[in-house]
XYZ file of C-alpha atoms in Angstrom:
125
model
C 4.615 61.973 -19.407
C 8.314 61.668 -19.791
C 10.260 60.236 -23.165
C 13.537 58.623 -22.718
C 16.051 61.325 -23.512
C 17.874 57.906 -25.071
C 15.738 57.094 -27.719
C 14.944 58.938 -30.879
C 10.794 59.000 -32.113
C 9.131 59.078 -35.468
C 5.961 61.842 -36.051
C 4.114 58.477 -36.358
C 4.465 57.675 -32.467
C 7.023 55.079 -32.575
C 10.362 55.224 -30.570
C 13.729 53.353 -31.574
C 16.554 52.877 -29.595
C 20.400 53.749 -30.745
C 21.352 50.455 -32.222
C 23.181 48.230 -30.397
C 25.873 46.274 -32.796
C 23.344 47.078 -35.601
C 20.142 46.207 -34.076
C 17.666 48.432 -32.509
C 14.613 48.177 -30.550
C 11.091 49.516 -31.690
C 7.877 50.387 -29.478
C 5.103 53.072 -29.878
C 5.179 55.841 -26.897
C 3.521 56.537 -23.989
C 1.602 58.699 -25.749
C 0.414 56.818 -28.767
C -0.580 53.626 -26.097
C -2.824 56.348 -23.948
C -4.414 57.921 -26.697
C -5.303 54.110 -28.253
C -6.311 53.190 -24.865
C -6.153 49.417 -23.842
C -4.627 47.606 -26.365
C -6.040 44.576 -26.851
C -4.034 42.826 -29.839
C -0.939 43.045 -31.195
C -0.216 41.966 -35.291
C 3.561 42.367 -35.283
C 6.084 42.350 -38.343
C 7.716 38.488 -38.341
C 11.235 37.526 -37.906
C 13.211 38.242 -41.068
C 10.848 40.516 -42.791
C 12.320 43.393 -43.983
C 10.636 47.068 -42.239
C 11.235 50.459 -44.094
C 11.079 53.135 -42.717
C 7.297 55.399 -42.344
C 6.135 52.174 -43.901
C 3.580 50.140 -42.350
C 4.861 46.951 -40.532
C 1.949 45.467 -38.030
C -1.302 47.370 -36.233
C -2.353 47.790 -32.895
C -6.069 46.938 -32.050
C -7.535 48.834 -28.939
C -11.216 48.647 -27.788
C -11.168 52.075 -29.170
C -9.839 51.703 -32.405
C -7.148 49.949 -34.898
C -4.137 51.748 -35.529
C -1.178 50.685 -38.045
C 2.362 50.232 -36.673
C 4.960 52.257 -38.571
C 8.780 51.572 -39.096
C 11.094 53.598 -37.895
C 13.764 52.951 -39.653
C 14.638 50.273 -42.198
C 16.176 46.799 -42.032
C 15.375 43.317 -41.005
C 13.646 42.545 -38.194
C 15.393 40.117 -35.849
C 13.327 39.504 -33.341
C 9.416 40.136 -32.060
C 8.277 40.555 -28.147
C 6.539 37.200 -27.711
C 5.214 38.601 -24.260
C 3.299 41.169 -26.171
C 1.616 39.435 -28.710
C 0.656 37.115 -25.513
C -0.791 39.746 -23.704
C -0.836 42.769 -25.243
C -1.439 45.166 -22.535
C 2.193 45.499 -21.799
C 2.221 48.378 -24.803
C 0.259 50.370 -22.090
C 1.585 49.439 -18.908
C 5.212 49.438 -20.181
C 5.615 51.260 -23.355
C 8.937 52.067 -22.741
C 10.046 48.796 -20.978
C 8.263 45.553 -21.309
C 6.295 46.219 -23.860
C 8.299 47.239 -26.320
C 7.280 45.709 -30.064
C 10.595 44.024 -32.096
C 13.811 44.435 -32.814
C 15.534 45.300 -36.327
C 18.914 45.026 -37.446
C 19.331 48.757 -38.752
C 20.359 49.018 -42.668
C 18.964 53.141 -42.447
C 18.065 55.917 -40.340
C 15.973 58.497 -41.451
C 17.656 61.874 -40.775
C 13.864 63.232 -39.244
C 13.833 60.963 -36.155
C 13.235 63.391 -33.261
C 14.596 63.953 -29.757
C 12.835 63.407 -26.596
C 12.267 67.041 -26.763
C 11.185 67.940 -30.151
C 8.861 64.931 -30.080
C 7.464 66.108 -26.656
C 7.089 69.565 -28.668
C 5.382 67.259 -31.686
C 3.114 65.738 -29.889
C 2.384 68.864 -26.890
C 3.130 67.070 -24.073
């Protein structure tokens, strides 16, 4: 399993992209979407809501389990990935592509985001 050495991840299993004039993009790794297994539906955070960060924002139901979506950082979400609440699969197939989650325009980064490498140390793989 490789992590994007671009992205930054919370302890929760979410990654976030640098933001891009102020707005970033969220998802859940690689690792999160194999250890849920096939994700089966998506409740995402709505345009305009406001996320904060290591707050709860949406879940992820599998046909192993439900798991809650965390923030990982704060602001206002701008925009949600229609294709995954249409078939939600895509969180497995292409967690770090297609199937990313939303999009938020930043207002704060937590300081404990990780690297590719101290998350792959986090989460031993």
């Amino acid at each position: 399993m490789s992590n994007p050495q671009q992205l930054r991840y919370s302890k929760e299993h979410e990654w976030v992209s640098a933001a891009e004039d102020g707005v970033a993009t969220v998802g859940i790794t690689e690792y999160a979407a194999n250890a849920l297994g096939d994700v089966v539906y998506a409740q995402l955070p709505e345009v305009g809501d406001t996320v904060s960060a290591g707050e709860t924002c949406g879940e992820l139901e599998s046909t192993k389990s439900v798991s809650d979506l965390y923030a990982p950082v704060s602001g206002e979400v701008t925009e949600v990935n229609e294709d995954v609440v249409n078939d939600p699969s895509l969180v497995n197939s292409a967690p770090f592509e297609g199937g990313w989650l939303f999009k938020v325009r930043v207002s704060e980064e937590p300081a404990d985001l990780l690297s590719a490498d101290e998350y792959a140390d986090f989460s031993g793989n």
